[in-house]
Short mmCIF file of C-alpha atoms and ligand atoms in Angstrom, two decimals:
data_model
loop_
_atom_site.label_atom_id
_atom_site.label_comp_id
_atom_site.label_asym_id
_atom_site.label_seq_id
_atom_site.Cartn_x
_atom_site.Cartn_y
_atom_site.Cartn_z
CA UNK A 234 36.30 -18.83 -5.48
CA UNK A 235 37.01 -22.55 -6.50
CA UNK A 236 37.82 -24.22 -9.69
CA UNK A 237 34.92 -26.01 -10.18
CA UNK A 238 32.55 -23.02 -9.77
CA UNK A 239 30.15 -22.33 -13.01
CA UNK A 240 30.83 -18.81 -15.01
CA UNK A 241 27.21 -17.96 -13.00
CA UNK A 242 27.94 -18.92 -9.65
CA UNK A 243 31.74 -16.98 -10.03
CA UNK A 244 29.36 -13.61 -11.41
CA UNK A 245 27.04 -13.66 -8.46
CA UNK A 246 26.83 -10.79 -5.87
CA UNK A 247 24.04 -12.62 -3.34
CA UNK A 248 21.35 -10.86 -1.12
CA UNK A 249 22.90 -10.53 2.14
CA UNK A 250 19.96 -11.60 4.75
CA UNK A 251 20.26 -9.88 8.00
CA UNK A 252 21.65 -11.31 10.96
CA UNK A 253 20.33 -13.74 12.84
CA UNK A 254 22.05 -14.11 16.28
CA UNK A 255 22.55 -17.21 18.51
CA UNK A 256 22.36 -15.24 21.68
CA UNK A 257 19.25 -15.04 23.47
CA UNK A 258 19.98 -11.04 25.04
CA UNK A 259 19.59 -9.04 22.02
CA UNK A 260 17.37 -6.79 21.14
CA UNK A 261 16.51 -7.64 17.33
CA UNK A 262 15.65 -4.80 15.65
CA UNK A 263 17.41 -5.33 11.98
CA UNK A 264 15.13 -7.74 9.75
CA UNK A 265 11.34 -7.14 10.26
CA UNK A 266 9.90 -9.98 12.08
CA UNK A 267 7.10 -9.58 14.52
CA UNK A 268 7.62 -8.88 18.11
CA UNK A 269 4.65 -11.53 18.78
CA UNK A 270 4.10 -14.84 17.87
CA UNK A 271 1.90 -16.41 15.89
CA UNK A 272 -1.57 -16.85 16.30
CA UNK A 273 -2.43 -19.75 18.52
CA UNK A 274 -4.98 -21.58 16.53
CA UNK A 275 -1.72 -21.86 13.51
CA UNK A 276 0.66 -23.33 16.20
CA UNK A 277 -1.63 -25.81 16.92
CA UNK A 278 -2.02 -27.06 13.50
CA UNK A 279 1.02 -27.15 13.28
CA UNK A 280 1.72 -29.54 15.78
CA UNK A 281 -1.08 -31.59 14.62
CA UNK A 282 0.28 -31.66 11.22
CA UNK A 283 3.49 -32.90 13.00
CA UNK A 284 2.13 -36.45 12.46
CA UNK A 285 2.92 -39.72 11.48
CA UNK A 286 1.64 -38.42 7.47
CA UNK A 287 4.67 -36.58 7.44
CA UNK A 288 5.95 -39.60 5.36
CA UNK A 289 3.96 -38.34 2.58
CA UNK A 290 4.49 -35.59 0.20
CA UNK A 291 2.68 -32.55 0.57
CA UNK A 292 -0.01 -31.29 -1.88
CA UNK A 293 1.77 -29.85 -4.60
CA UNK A 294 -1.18 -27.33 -4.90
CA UNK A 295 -1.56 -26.25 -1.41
CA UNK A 296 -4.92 -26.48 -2.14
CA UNK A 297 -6.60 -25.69 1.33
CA UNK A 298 -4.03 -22.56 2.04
CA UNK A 299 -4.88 -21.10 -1.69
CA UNK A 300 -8.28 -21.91 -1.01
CA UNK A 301 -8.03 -19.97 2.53
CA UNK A 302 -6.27 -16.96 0.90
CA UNK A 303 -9.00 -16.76 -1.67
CA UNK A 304 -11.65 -16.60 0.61
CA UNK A 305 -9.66 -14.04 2.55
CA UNK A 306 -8.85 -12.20 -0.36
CA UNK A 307 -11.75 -12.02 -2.21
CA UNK A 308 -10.39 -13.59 -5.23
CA UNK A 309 -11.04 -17.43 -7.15
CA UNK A 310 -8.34 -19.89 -5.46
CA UNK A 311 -7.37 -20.16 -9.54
CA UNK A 312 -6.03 -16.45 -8.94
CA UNK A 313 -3.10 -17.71 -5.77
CA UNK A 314 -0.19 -19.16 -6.55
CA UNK A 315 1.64 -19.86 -3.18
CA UNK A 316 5.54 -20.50 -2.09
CA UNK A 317 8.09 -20.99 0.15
CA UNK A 318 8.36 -17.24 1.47
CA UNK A 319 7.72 -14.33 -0.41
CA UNK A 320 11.08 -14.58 -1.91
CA UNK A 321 10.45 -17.43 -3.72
CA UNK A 322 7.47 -16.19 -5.30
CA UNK A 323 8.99 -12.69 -6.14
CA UNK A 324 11.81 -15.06 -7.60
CA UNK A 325 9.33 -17.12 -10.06
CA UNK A 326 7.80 -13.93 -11.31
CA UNK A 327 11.33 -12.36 -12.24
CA UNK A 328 11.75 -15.82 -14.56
CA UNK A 329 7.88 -16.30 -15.10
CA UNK A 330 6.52 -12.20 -16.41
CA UNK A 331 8.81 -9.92 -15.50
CA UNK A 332 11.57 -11.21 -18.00
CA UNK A 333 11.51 -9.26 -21.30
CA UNK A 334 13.39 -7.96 -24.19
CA UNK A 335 13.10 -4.43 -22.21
CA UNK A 336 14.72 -3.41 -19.29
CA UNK A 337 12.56 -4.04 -15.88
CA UNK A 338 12.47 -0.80 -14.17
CA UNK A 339 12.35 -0.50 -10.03
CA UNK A 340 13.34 2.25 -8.00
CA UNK A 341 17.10 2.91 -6.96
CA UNK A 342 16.38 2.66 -3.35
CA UNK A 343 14.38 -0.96 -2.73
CA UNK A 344 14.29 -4.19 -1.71
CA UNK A 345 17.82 -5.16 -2.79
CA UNK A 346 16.83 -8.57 -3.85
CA UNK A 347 15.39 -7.58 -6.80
CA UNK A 348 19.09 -6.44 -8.58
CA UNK A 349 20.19 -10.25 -7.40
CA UNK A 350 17.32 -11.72 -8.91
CA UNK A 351 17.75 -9.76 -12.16
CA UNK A 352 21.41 -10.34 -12.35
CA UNK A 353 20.98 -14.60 -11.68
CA UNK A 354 18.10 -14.70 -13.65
CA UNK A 355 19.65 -12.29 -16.78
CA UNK A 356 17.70 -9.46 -16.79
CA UNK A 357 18.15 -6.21 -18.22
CA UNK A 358 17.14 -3.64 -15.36
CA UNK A 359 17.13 0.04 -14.98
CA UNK A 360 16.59 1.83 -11.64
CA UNK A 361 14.65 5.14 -10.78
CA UNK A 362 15.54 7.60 -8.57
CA UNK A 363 12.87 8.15 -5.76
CA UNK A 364 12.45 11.95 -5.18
CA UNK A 365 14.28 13.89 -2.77
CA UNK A 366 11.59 13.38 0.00
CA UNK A 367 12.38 9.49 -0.94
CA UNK A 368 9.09 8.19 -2.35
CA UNK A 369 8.01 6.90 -5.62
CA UNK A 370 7.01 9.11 -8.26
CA UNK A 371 4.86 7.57 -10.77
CA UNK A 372 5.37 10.30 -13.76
CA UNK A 373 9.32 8.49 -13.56
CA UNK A 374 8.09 5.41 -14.73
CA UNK A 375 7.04 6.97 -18.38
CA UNK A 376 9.91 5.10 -19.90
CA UNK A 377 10.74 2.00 -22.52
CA UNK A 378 10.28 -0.77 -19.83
CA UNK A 379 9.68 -4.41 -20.65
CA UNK A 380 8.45 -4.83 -16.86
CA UNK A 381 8.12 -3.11 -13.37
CA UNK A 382 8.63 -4.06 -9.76
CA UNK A 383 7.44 -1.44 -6.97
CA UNK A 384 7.55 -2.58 -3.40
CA UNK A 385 4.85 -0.77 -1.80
CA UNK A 386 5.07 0.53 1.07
CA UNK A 387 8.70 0.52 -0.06
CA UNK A 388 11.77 -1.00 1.50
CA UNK A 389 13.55 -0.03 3.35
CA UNK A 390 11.75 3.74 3.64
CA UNK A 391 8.24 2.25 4.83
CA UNK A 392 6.81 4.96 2.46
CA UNK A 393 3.83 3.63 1.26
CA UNK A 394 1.84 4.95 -2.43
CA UNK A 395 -1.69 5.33 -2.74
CA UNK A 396 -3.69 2.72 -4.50
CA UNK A 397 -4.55 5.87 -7.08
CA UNK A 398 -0.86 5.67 -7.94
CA UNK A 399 -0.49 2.44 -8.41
CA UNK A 400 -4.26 2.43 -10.63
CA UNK A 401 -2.42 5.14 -12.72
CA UNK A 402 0.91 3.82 -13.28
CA UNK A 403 -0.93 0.18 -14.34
CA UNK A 404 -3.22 2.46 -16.76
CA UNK A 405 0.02 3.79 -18.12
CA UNK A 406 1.32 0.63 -18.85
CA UNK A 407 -1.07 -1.56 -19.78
CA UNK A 408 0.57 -3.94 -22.00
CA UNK A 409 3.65 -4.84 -19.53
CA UNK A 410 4.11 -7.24 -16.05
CA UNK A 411 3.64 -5.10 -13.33
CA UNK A 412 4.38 -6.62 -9.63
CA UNK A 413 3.59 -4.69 -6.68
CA UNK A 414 5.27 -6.42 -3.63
CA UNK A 415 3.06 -5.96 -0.83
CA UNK A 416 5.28 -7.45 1.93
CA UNK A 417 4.55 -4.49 4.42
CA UNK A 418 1.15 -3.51 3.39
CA UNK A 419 -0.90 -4.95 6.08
CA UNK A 420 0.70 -1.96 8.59
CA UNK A 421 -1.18 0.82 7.07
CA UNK A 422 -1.14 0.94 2.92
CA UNK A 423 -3.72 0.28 0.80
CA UNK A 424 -3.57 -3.14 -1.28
CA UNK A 425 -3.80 -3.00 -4.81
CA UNK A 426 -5.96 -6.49 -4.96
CA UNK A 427 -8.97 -4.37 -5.81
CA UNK A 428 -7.77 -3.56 -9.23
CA UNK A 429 -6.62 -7.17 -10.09
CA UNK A 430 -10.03 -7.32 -11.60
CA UNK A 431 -9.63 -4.55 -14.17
CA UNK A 432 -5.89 -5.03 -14.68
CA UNK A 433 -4.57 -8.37 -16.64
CA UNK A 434 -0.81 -7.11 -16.10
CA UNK A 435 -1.12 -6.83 -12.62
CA UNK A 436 0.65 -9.23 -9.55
CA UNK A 437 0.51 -8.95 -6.48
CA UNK A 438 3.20 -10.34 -4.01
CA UNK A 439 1.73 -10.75 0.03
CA UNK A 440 4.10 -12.55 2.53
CA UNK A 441 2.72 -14.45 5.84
CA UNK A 442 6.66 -13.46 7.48
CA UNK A 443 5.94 -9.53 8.85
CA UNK A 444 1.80 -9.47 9.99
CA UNK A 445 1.37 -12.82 9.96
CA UNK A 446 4.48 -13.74 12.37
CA UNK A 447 5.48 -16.61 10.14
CA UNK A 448 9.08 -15.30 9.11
CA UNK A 449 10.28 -19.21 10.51
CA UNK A 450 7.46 -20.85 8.00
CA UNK A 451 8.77 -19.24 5.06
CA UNK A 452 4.77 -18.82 3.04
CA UNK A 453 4.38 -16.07 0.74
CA UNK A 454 2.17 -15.97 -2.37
CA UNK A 455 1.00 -13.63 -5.38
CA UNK A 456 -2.62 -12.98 -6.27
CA UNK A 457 -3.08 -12.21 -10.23
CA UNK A 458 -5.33 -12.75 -13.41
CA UNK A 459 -5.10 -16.64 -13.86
CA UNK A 460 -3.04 -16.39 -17.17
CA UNK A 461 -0.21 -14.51 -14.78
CA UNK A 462 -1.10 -17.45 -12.10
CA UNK A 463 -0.92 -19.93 -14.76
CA UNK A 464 2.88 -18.50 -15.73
CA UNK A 465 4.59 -18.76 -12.20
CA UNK A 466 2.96 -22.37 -11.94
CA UNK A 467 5.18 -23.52 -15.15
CA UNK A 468 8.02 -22.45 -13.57
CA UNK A 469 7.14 -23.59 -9.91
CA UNK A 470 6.94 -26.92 -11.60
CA UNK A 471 10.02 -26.61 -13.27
CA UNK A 472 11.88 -26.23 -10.26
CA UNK A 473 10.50 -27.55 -7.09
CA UNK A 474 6.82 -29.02 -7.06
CA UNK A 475 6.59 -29.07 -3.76
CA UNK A 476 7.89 -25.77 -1.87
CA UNK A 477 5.54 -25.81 0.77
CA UNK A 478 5.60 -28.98 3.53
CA UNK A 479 2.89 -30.43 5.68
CA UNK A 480 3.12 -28.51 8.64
CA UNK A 481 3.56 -25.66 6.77
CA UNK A 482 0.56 -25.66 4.50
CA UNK A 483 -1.80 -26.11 7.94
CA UNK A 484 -0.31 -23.31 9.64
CA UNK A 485 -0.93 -21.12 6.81
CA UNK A 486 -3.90 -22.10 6.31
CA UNK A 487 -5.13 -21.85 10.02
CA UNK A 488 -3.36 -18.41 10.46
CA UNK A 489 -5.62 -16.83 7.90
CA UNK A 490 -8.58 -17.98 8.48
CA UNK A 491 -7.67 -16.18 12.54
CA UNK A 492 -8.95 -13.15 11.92
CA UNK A 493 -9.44 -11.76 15.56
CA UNK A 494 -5.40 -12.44 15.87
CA UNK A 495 -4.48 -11.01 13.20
CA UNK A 496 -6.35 -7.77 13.58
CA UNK A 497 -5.55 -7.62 17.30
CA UNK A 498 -1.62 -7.87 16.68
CA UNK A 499 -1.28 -5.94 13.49
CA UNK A 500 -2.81 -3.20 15.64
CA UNK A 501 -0.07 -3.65 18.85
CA UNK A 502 2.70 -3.25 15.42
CA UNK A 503 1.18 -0.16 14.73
CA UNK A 504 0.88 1.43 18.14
CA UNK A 505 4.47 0.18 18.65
CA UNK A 506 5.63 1.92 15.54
CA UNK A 507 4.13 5.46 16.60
CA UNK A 508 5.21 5.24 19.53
CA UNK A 509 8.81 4.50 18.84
CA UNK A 510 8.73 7.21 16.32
CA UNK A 511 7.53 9.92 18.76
CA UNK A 512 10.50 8.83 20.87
CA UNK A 513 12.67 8.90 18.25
CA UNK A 514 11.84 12.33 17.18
CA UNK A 515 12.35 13.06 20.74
CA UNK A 516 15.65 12.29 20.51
CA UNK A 517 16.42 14.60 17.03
CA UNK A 518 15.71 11.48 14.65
CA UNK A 519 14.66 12.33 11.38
CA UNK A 520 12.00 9.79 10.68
CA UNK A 521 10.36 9.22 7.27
CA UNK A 522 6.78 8.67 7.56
CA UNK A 523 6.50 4.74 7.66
CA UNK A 524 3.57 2.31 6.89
CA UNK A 525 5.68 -0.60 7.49
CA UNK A 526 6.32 -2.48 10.91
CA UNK A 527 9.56 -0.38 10.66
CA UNK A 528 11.29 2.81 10.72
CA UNK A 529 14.01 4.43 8.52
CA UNK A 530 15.64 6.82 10.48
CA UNK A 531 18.67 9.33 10.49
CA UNK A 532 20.34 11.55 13.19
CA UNK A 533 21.62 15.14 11.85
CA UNK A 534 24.43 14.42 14.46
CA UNK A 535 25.59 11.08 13.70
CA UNK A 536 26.20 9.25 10.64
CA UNK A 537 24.10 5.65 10.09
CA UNK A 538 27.21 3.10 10.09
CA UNK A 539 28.39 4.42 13.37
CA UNK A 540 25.06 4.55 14.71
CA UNK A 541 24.65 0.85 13.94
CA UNK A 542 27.85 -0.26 15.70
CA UNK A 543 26.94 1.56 18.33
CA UNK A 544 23.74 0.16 19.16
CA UNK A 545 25.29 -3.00 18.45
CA UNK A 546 27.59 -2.47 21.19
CA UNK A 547 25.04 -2.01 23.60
CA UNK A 548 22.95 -5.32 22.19
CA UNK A 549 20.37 -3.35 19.95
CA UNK A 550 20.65 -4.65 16.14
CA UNK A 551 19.48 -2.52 13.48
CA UNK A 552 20.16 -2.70 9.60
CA UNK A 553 22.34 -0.25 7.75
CA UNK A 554 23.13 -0.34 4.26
CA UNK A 555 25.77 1.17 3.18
CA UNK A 556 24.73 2.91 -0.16
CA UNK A 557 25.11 6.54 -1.22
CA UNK A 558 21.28 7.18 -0.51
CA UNK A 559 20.64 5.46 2.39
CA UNK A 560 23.82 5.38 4.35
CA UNK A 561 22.95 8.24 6.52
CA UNK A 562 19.66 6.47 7.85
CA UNK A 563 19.10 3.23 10.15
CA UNK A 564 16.37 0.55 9.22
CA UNK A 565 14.75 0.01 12.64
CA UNK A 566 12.43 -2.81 12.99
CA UNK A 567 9.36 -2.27 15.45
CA UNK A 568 9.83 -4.74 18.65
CA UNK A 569 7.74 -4.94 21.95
CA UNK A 570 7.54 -2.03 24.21
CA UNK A 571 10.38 -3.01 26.24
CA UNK A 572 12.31 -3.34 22.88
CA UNK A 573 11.60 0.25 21.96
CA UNK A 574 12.77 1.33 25.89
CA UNK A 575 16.09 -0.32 25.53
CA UNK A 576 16.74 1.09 22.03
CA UNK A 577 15.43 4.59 23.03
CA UNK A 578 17.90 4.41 26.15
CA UNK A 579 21.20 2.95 24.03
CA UNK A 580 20.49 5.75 21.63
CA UNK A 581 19.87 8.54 24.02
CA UNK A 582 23.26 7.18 25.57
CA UNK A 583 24.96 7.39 22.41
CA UNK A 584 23.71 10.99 21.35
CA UNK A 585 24.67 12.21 24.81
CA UNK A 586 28.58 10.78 24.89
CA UNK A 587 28.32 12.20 21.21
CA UNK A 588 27.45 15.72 22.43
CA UNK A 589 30.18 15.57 25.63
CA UNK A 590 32.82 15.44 22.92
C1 PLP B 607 10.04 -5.84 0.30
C2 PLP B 607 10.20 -7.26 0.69
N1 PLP B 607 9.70 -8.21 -0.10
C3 PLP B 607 9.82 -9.52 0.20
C4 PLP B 607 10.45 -9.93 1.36
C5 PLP B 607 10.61 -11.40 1.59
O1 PLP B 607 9.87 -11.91 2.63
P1 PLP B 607 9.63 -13.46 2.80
O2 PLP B 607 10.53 -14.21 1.85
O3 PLP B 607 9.96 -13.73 4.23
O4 PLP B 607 8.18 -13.69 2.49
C6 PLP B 607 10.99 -8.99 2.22
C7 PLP B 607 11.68 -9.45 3.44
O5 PLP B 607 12.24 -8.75 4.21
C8 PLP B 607 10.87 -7.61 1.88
O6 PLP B 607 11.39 -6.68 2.66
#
């Protein structure tokens, strides 16, 4: 706290990112980047776009990346709106739609940006309660809402709703912004882009940072009706008209149009992640059913914090958060095989010292 803080910046309770360590031997488990790198073709337009036209601006439309994502997506470049990470994007739509007189609604166990967002941005927000298995309930949302956020699959439980779910709760609230953040959906849910046809309230939220291995880019964009598109634009250009540089527009671009890559390493996430969950189970873990590139986990025998110190002891970093719902489980991101031996190993290691006394 300092004098010269505003009223806003002294009310703030910020996001706290996961951490990133300096040290090269740990195994990185706690904030859902891919275990492999990006595709090739990407890197190297990147480091052709590492050129001497760095000097100028970038275009303000990232008109070859939306134009990319349309293609890929099926939808009219008019319908992206692109920006620097997911984040940002999710952050334009809580000013741009999801602002009302009502409350927005998401669920009490979710990404826990949005409560940040709503809080800097001054919304009105009301959570609701998954169900005891964890997932989202639909029939929960039939409330006075101004707005609605669902991550889906959700964060940090991986659990992932059917596209019929999401159809129905957009039928039952037809005249209200609904954004589905899709940040995870490329490891095994179903998108809802087909219903962005038939549904004017309806935005979706992809990122380029989890299947895409582009966390270090920082690309993300929402696909909607063009008046929705047309709303995060206004404020885009009221903040920052140019959120996406150069070398990041080319290796955007150039990553989606690499199909083969992506296919071929989404697939390797997915293996990973069943495979790391049969060992897990092996080992007692109770794992929810994930459709993420990550786990979230719980031991009957061991609570989550200690768990995460732990395996932090022993170089494995997880994510634990320390709320009444989820502070039993661990958020385990899915790494390379070797990654899943050493944190099967510190875990067994634990367990066992656990069960000598
Ligand atoms: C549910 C969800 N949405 C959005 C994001 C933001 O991703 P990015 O800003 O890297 O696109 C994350 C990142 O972890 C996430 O978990």
């Amino acid at each position: 706290m300092n004098r010269f803080w505003s009223h806003t910046a002294r009310e703030l309770s910020p996001y706290v990112p996961g951490e990133q360590p300096r040290g090269a031997n740990v195994v990185k488990l706690n904030t859902n980047e891919s275990p492999f790198g990006p595709s090739p073709l990407a890197l190297e337009a990147m480091r052709a776009a590492a050129a001497d036209t760095m000097r100028l601006y970038p275009d303000p439309e990232a008109t070859e990346l939306r134009e990319a994502l349309a293609a890929h997506h099926g939808v009219k470049p008019e319908q992206v709106f692109v920006g620097n990470g997911s984040d940002e994007v999710l952050a334009h739509a809580f000013v741009a739609l999801l602002k009302q007189p009502k409350p927005l609604l998401f669920p009490d166990v979710t990404y826990s940006f949005y409560p940040v967002w709503a809080q800097l941005f001054g919304l009105a927000c009301e959570t609701v309660p998954l169900d005891d298995d964890m997932r989202v309930r639909v029939v929960d949302y039939r409330r006075e809402a101004g707005s609605i956020v669902i991550a889906n699959p959700n964060a940090p439980t991986g659990i992932a709703l059917p596209r019929a779910e999401i159809a129905r709760l957009l039928d039952e609230h037809p005249d209200i912004p609904v954004l589905i953040d899709e940040a995870y959906v490329d490891f095994g849910g179903e998108s809802a882009i087909p219903l962005i046809a038939d549904h004017a309230n309806l935005l979706v939220v992809q990122t380029m940072s989890k299947s895409r291995a582009l966390a270090g880019l920082r690309v993300g964009y929402a696909l909607g009706q063009e008046g929705l598109i047309e709303a995060l634009r206004r404020v885009k250009d009221s903040f920052n008209s140019y959120p996406l540089g150069r070398v990041a527009q080319a290796g955007a671009a150039t990553s989606v149009r690499d199909e083969a890559y992506f296919r071929q390493s989404r697939a390797r996430v997915v293996a990973g992640r069943e495979a790391m969950t049969r060992e897990l189970v092996g080992l007692g873990f109770i794992v929810l059913p994930s459709s993420a590139n990550f786990v979230f986990a719980r031991h009957p025998a061991r609570g989550g914090a200690e768990l995460a110190a732990a395996l932090r002891e022993r170089g494995v970093l997880v994510r634990h958060f320390n709320k009444p719902r989820t502070a039993d489980y661990l958020r385990i991101t899915v790494g390379t095989e070797d990654d899943t031996r050493r944190l099967i190993a510190a875990a067994a290691d634990i367990l066992r010292r656990n069960s000598a006394g």
